[in-house]
PDB file of C-alpha atoms in Angstrom:
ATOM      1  CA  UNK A   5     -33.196   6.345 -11.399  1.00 82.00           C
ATOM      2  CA  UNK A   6     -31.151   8.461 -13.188  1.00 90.00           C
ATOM      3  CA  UNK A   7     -29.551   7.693 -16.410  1.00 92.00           C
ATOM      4  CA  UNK A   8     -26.918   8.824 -18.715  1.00 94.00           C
ATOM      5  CA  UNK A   9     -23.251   8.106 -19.975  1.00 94.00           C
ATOM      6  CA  UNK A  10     -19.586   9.298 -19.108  1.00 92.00           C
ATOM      7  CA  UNK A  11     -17.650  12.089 -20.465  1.00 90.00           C
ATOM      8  CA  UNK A  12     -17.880  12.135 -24.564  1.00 92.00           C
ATOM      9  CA  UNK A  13     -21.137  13.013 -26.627  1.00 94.00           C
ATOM     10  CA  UNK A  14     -20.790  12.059 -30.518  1.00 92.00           C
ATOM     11  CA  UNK A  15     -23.935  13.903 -31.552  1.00 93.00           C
ATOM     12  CA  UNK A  16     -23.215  17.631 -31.162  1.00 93.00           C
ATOM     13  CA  UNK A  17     -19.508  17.847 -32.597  1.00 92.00           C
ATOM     14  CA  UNK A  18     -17.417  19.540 -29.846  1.00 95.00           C
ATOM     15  CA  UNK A  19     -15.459  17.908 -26.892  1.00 95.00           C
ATOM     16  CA  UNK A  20     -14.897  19.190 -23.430  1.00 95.00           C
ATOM     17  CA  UNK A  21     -11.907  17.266 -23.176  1.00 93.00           C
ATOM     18  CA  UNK A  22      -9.770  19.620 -25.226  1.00 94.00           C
ATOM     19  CA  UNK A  23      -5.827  19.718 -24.549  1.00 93.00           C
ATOM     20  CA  UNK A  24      -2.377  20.612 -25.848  1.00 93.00           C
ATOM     21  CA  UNK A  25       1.036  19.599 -25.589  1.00 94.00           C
ATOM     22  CA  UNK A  26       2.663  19.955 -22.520  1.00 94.00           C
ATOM     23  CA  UNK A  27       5.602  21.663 -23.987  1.00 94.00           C
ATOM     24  CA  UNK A  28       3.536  24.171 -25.724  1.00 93.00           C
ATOM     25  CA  UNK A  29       1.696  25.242 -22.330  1.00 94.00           C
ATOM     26  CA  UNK A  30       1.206  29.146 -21.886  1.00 94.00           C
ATOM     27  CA  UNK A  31      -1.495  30.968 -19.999  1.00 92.00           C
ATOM     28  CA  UNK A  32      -2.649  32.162 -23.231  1.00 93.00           C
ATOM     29  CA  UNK A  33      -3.228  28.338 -24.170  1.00 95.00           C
ATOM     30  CA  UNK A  34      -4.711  27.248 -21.076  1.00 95.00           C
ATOM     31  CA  UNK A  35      -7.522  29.955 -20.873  1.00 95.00           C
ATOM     32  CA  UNK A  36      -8.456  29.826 -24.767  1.00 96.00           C
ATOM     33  CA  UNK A  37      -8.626  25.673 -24.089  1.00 96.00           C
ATOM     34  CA  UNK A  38     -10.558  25.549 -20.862  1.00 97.00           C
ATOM     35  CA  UNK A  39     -13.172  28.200 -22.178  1.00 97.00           C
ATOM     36  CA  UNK A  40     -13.733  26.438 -24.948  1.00 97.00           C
ATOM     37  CA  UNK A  41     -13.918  23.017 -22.743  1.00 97.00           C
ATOM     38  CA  UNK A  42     -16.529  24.945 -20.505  1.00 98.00           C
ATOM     39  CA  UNK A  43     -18.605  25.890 -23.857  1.00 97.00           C
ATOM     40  CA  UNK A  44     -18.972  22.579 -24.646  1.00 97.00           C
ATOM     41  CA  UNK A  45     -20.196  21.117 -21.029  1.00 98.00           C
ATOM     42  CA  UNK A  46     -22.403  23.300 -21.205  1.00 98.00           C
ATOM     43  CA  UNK A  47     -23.579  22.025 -24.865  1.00 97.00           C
ATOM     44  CA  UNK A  48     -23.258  18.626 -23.776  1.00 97.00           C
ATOM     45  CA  UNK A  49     -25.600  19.009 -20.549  1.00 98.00           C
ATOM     46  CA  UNK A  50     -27.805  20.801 -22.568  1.00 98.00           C
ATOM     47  CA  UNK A  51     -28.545  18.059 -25.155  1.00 97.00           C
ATOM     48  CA  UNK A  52     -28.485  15.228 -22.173  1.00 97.00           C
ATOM     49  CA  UNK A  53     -31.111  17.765 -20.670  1.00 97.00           C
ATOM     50  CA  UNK A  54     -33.491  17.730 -24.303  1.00 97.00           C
ATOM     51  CA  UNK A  55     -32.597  13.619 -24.270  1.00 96.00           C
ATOM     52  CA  UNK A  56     -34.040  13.491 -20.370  1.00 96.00           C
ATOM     53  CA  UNK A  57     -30.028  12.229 -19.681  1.00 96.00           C
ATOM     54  CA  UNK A  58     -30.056  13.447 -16.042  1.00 96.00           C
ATOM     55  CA  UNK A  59     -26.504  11.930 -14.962  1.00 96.00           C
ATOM     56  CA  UNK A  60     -23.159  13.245 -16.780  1.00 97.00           C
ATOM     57  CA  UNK A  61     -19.408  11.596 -15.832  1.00 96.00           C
ATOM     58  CA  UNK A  62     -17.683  14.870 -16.412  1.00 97.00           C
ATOM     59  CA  UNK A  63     -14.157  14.351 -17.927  1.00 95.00           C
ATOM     60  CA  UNK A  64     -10.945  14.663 -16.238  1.00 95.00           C
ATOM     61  CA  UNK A  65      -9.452  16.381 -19.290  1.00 94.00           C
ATOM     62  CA  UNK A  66     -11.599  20.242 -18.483  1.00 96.00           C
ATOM     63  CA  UNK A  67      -8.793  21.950 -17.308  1.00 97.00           C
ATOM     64  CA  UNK A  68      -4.987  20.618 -18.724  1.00 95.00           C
ATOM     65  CA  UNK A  69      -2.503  20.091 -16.573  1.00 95.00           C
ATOM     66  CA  UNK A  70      -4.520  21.633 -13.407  1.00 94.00           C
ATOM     67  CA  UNK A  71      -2.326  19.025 -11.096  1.00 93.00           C
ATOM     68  CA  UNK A  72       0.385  19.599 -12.449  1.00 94.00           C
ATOM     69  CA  UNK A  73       3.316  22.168 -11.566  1.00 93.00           C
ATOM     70  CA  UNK A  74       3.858  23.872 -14.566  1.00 94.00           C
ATOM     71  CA  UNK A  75      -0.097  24.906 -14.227  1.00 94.00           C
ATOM     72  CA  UNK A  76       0.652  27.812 -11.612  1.00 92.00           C
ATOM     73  CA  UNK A  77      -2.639  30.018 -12.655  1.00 92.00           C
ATOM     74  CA  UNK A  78      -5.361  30.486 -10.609  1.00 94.00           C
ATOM     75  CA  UNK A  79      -7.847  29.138 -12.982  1.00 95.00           C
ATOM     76  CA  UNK A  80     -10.826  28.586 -10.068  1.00 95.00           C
ATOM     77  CA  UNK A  81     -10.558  32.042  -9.777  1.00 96.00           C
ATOM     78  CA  UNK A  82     -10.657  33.271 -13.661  1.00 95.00           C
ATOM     79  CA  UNK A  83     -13.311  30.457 -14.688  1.00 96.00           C
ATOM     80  CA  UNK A  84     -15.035  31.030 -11.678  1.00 97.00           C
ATOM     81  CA  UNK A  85     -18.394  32.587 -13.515  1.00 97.00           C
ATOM     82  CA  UNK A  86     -18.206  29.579 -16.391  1.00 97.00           C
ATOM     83  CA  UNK A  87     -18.082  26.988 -12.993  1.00 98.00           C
ATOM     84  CA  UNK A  88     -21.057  28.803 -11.525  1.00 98.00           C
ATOM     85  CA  UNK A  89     -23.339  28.694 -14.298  1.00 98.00           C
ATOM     86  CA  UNK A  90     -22.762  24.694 -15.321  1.00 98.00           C
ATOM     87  CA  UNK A  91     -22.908  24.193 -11.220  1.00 98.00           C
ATOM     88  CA  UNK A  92     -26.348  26.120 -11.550  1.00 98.00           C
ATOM     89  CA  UNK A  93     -27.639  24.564 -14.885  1.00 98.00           C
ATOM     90  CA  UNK A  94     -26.856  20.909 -12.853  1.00 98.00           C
ATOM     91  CA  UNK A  95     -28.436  22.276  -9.697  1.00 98.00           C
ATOM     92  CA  UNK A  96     -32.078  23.643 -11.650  1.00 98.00           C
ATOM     93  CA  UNK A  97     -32.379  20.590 -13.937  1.00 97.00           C
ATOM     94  CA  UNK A  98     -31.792  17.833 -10.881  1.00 97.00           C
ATOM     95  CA  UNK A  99     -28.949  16.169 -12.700  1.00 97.00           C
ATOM     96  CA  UNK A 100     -26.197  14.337 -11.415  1.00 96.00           C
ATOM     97  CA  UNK A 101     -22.283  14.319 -12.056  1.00 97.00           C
ATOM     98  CA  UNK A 102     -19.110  12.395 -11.002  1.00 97.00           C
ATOM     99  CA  UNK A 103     -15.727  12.442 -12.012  1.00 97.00           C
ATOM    100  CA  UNK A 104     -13.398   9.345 -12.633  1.00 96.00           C
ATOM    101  CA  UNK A 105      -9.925  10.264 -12.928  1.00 94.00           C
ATOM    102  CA  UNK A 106      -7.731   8.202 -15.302  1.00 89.00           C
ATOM    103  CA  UNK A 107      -6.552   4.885 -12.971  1.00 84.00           C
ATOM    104  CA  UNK A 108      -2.799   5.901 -14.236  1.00 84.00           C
ATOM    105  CA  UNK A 109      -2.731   9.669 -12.339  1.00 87.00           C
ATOM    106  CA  UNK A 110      -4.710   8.097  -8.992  1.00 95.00           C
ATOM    107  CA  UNK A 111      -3.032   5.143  -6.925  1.00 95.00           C
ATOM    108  CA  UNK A 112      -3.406   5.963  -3.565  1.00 95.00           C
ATOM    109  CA  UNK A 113      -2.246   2.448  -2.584  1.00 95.00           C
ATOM    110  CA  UNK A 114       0.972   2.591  -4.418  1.00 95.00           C
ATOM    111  CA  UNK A 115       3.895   1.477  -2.792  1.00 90.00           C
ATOM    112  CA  UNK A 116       7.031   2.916  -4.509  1.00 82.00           C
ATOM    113  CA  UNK A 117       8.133   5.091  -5.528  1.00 79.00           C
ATOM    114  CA  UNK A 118       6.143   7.385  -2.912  1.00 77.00           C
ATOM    115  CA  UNK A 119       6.434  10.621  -5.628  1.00 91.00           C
ATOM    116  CA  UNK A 120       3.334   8.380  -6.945  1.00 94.00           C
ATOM    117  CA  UNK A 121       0.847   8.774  -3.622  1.00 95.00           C
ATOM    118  CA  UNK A 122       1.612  12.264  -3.825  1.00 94.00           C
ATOM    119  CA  UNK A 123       0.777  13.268  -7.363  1.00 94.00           C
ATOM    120  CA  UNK A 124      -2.402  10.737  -7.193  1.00 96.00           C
ATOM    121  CA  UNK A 125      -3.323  13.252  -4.090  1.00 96.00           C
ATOM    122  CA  UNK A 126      -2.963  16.080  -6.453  1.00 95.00           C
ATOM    123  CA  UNK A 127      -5.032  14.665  -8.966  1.00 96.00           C
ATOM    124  CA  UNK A 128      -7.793  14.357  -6.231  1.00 97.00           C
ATOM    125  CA  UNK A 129      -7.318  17.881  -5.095  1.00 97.00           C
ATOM    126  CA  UNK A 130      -7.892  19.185  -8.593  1.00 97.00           C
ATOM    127  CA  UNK A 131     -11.278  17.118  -9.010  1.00 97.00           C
ATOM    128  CA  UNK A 132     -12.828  18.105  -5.454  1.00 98.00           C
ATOM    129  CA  UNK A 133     -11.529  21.919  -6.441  1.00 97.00           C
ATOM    130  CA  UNK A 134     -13.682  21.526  -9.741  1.00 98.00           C
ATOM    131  CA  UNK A 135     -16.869  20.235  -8.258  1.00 98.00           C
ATOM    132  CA  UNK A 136     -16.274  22.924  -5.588  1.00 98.00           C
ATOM    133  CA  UNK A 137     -15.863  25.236  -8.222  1.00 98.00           C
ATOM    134  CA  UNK A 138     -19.275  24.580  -9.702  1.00 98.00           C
ATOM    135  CA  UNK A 139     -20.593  24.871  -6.186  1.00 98.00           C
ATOM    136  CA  UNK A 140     -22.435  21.489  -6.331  1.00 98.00           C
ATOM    137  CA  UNK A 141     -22.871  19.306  -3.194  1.00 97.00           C
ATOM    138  CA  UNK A 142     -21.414  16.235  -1.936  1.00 96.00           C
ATOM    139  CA  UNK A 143     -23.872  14.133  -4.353  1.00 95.00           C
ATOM    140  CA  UNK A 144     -21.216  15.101  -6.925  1.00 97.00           C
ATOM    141  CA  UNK A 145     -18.481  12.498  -6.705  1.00 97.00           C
ATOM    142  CA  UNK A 146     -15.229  11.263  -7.539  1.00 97.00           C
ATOM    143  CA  UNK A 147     -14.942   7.737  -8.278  1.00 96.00           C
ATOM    144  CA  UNK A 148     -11.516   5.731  -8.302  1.00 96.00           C
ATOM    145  CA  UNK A 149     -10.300   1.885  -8.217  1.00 96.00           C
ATOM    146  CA  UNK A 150      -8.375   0.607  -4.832  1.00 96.00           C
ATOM    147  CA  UNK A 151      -4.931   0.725  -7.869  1.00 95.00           C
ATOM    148  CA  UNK A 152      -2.151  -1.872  -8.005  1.00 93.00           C
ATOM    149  CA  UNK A 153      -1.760  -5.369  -6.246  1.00 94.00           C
ATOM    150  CA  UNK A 154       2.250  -5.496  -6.113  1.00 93.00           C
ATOM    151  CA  UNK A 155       2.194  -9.195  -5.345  1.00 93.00           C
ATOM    152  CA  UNK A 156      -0.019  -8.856  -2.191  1.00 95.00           C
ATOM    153  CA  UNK A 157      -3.516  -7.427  -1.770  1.00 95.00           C
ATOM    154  CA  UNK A 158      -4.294  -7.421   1.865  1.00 96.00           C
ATOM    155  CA  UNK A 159      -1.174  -5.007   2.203  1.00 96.00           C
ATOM    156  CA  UNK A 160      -2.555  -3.318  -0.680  1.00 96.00           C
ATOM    157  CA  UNK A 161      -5.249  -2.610   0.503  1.00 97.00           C
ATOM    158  CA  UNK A 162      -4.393  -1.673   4.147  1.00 97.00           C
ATOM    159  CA  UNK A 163      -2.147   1.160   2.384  1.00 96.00           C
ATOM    160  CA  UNK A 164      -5.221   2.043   0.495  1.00 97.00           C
ATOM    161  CA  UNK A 165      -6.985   2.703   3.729  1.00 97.00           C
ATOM    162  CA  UNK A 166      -3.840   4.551   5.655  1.00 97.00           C
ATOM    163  CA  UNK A 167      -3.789   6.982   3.118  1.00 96.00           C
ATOM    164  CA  UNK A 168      -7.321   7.259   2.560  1.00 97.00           C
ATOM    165  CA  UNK A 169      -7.430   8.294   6.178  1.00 96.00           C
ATOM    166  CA  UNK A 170      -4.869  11.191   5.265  1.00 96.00           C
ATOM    167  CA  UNK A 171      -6.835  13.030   2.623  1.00 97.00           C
ATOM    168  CA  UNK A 172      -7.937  16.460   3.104  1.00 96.00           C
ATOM    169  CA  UNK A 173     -11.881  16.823   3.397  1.00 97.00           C
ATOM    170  CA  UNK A 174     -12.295  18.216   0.519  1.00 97.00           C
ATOM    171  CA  UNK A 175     -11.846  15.129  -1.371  1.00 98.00           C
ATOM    172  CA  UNK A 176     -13.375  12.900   1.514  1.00 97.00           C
ATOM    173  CA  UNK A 177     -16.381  14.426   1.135  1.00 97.00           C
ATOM    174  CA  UNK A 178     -16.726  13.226  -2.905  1.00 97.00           C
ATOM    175  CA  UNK A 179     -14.636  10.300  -2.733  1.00 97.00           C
ATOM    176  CA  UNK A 180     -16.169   6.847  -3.934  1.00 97.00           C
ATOM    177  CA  UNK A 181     -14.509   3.701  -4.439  1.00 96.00           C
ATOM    178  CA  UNK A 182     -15.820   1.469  -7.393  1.00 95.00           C
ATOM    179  CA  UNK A 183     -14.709  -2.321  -8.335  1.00 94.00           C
ATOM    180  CA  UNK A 184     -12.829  -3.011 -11.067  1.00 93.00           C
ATOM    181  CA  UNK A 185     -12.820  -5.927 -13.903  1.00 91.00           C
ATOM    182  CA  UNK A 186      -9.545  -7.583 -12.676  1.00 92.00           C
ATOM    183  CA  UNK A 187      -8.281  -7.378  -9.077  1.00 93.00           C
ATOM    184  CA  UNK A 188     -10.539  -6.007  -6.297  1.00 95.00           C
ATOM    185  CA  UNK A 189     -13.860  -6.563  -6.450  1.00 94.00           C
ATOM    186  CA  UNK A 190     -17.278  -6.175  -4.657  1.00 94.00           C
ATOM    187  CA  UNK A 191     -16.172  -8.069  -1.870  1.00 94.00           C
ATOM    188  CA  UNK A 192     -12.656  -6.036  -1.478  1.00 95.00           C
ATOM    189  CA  UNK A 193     -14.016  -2.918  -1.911  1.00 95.00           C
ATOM    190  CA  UNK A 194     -16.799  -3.675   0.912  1.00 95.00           C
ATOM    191  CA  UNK A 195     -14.475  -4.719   2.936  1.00 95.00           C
ATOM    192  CA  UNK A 196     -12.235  -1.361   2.541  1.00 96.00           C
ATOM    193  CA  UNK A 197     -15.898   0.159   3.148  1.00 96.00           C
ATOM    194  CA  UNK A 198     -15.989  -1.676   6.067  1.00 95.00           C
ATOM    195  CA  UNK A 199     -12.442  -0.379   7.531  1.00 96.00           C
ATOM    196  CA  UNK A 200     -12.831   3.242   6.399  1.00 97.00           C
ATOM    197  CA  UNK A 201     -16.571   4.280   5.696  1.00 96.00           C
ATOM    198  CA  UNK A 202     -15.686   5.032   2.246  1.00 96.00           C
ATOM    199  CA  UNK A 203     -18.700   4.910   0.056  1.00 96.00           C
ATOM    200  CA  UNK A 204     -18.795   2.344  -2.577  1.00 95.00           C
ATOM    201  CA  UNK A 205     -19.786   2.353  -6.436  1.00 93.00           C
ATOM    202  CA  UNK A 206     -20.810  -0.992  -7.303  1.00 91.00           C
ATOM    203  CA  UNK A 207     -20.215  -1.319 -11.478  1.00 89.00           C
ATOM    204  CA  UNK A 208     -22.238  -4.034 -12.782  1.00 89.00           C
ATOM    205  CA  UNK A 209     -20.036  -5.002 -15.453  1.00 87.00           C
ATOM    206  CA  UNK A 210     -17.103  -5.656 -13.627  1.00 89.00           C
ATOM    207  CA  UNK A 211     -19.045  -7.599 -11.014  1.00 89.00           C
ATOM    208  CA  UNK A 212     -19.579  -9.963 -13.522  1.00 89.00           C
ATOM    209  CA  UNK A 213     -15.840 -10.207 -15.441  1.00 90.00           C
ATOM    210  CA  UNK A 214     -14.392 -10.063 -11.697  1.00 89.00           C
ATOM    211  CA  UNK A 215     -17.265 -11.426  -9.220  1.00 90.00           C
ATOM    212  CA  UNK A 216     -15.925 -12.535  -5.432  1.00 87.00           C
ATOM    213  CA  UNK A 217     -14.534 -16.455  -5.994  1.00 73.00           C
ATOM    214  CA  UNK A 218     -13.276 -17.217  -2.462  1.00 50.00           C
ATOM    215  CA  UNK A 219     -14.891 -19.370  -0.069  1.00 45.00           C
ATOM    216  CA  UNK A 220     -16.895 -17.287   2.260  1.00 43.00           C
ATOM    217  CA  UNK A 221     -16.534 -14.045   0.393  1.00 50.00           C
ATOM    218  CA  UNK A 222     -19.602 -11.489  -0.143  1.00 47.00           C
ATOM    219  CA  UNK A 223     -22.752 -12.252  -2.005  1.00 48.00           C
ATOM    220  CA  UNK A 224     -25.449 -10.739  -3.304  1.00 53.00           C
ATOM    221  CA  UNK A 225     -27.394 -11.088   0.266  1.00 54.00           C
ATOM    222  CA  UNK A 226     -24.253  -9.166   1.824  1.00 55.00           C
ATOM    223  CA  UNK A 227     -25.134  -6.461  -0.900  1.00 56.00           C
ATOM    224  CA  UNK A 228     -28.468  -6.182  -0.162  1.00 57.00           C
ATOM    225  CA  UNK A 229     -27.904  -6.116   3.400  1.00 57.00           C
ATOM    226  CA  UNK A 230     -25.517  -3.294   3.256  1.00 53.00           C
ATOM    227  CA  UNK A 231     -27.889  -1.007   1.117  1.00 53.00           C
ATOM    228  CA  UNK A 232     -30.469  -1.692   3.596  1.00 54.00           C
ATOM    229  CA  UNK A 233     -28.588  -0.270   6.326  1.00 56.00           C
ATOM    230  CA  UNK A 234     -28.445   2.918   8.046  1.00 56.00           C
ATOM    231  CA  UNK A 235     -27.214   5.878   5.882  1.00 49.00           C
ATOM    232  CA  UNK A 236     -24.520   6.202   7.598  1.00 49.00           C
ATOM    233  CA  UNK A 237     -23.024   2.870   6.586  1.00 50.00           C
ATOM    234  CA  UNK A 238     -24.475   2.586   3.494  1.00 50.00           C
ATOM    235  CA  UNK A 239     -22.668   2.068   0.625  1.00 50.00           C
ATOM    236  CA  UNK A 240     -23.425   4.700  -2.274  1.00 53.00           C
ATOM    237  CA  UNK A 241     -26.154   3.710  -4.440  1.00 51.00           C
ATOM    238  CA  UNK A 242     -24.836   4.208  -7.869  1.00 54.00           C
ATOM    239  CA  UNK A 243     -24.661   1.243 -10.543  1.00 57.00           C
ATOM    240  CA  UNK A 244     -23.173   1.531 -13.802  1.00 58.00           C
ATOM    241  CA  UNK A 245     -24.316  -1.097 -16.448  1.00 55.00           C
ATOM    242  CA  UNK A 246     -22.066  -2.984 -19.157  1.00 56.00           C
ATOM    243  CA  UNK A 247     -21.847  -1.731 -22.608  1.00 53.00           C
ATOM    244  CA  UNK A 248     -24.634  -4.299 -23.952  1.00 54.00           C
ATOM    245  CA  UNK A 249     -27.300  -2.969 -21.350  1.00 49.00           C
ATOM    246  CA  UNK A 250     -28.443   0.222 -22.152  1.00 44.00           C
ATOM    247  CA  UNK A 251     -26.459   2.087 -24.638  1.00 41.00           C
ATOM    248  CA  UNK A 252     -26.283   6.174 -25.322  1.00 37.00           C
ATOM    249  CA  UNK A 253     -24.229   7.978 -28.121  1.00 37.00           C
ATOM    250  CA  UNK A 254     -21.690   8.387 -25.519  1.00 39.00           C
ATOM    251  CA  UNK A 255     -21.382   5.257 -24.353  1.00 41.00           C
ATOM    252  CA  UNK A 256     -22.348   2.758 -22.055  1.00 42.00           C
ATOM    253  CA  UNK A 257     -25.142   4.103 -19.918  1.00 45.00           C
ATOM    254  CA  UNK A 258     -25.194   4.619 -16.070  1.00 51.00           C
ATOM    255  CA  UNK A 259     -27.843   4.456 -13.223  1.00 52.00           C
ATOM    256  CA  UNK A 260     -28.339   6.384 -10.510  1.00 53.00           C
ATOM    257  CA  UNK A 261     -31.125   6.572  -7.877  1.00 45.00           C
TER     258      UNK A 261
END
C-alpha cells in the first residue's frame, strides 16, 4: 500500500501550482511560471520521498492555460528535460501519481452547450500529454467524476459512456472514473465500468456521504467480487480515505496497492 496526499505540501514553502492572469499571458510568463512549478515537484517529491510518501496527486495547475487557445507554445517540447527527470525520480523511487482535473474544466457527459464536451476533451489531452511527458506508464492516471445529472441520470450516464468511447488513446489509457459525494456513486460508476471497461477509483469518503440506496443496487459483496476478478475487468485498485483517517500536511491521505 502506498500512501500519500494530493497536490499541495505546507511544509517546504513553494507551490507547483503557480499561475497568472489570463490577460497578462506571454511566453515569457509561461516559461518563468512552469519552471518554477517544475522546481517545486521536484521539491515536493523529494520531501514525500524522505517522509516514505510514495503516492503524489500531481496538480492540474503545472502548466497555465496548457488547454487553452491562447497557450499556442510547444511547452512538451521546451520542458521536455524538467518532465524527464521528475518522470525518472517517480520511476527510481517506485512512487505513484495521478492527476484529477478540476470537475468544472472535465464533463464529458454534458449535454449543452456541446462547446463544453469539447474543452473537457482538451483538458484530458493536456493531462495524458503531461504524464506522457514525464514518460511514466499507464499506472499514472487521470481520475474524473461521471459530471452533471441534468434532471436524468441514466441518460447521463449513457452520454458519459458515448463519449468515453470517442477519446483518443492517449487519455484511455490513464483514464479512471471515481465516485463522488452527491450523485453517482459506487454502484453508478460500476455500472459505467460495466458498459465501457473504464477502470474505477473507489473514494472511501464519498462512499459513505453518497453510498448506493436503491433496492437491489451494489454492495460491498459486488465490490469484492469485482476486485477478485480477472485483470481485465477489474476495477482499479486505488482507495482514497476521508480527511479524519489518516492525515498528511497536505491533506487527506490516499492508498494505493
Amino acid at each position: 500500500m502506498k500512501i500519500g496526499y494530493p497536490c499541495i505540501n505546507r511544509s517546504i514553502g513553494c507551490s507547483s501550482g503557480r499561475t497568472f492572469r489570463l490577460s497578462s499571458y506571454s511566453g515569457e510568463r509561461l516559461e518563468e511560471t512552469v519552471r518554477e512549478n517544475l522546481r517545486c515537484l521536484g521539491e515536493i517529491l523529494r520531501f514525500n520521498r524522505r517522509a516514505c510518501l510514495l503516492f503524489f496527486r500531481i496538480g492540474s495547475g503545472l502548466v497555465p492555460f496548457a488547454s487553452h487557445p491562447v497557450c499556442t507554445a510547444d511547452w512538451q517540447e521546451a520542458f521536455a528535460e524538467g518532465f524527464r527527470g521528475i518522470g525518472r525520480f517517480i520511476r527510481e523511487h517506485d512512487m505513484r501519481v495521478s492527476m484529477h482535473p478540476p470537475d468544472q474544466f472535465v464533463v464529458i457527459n454534458a449535454k449543452d452547450p456541446p462547446d463544453i464536451v469539447g474543452r473537457s476533451v482538451a483538458e484530458l489531452r493536456y493531462h495524458a500529454a503531461l504524464l506522457d511527458a514525464m514518460h511514466l506508464d499507464e499506472t499514472a492516471k487521470i481520475q474524473i467524476h461521471v459530471g452533471g445529472v441534468y434532471g436524468d441520470p441514466e441518460s447521463a450516464m449513457e452520454r458519459f459512456c458515448t463519449e468515453y468511447s470517442r477519446l483518443d488513446g492517449s487519455i484511455l489509457r490513464r483514464l479512471v472514473v471515481e465516485n463522488d459525494d452527491s450523485q453517482y456513486t459506487l454502484a453508478d460508476c460500476l455500472r459505467i465500468h460495466e458498459e465501457t471497461g473504464i477502470p474505477v477509483l473507489f473514494d472511501v469518503f464519498h462512499h459513505t456521504v453518497n453510498p448506493p440506496s436503491a433496492p437491489g443496487c451494489r454492495s460491498g459483496r459486488t465490490l469484492r467480487r469485482d476486485l477478485a476478478a480477472p485483470p481485465r475487468r477489474r476495477p482499479d485498485g486505488r482507495l482514497q480515505y476521508p480527511p479524519d483517517a489518516r492525515r498528511t500536511e497536505g491533506g487527506a491521505a490516499r492508498g494505493e496497492p
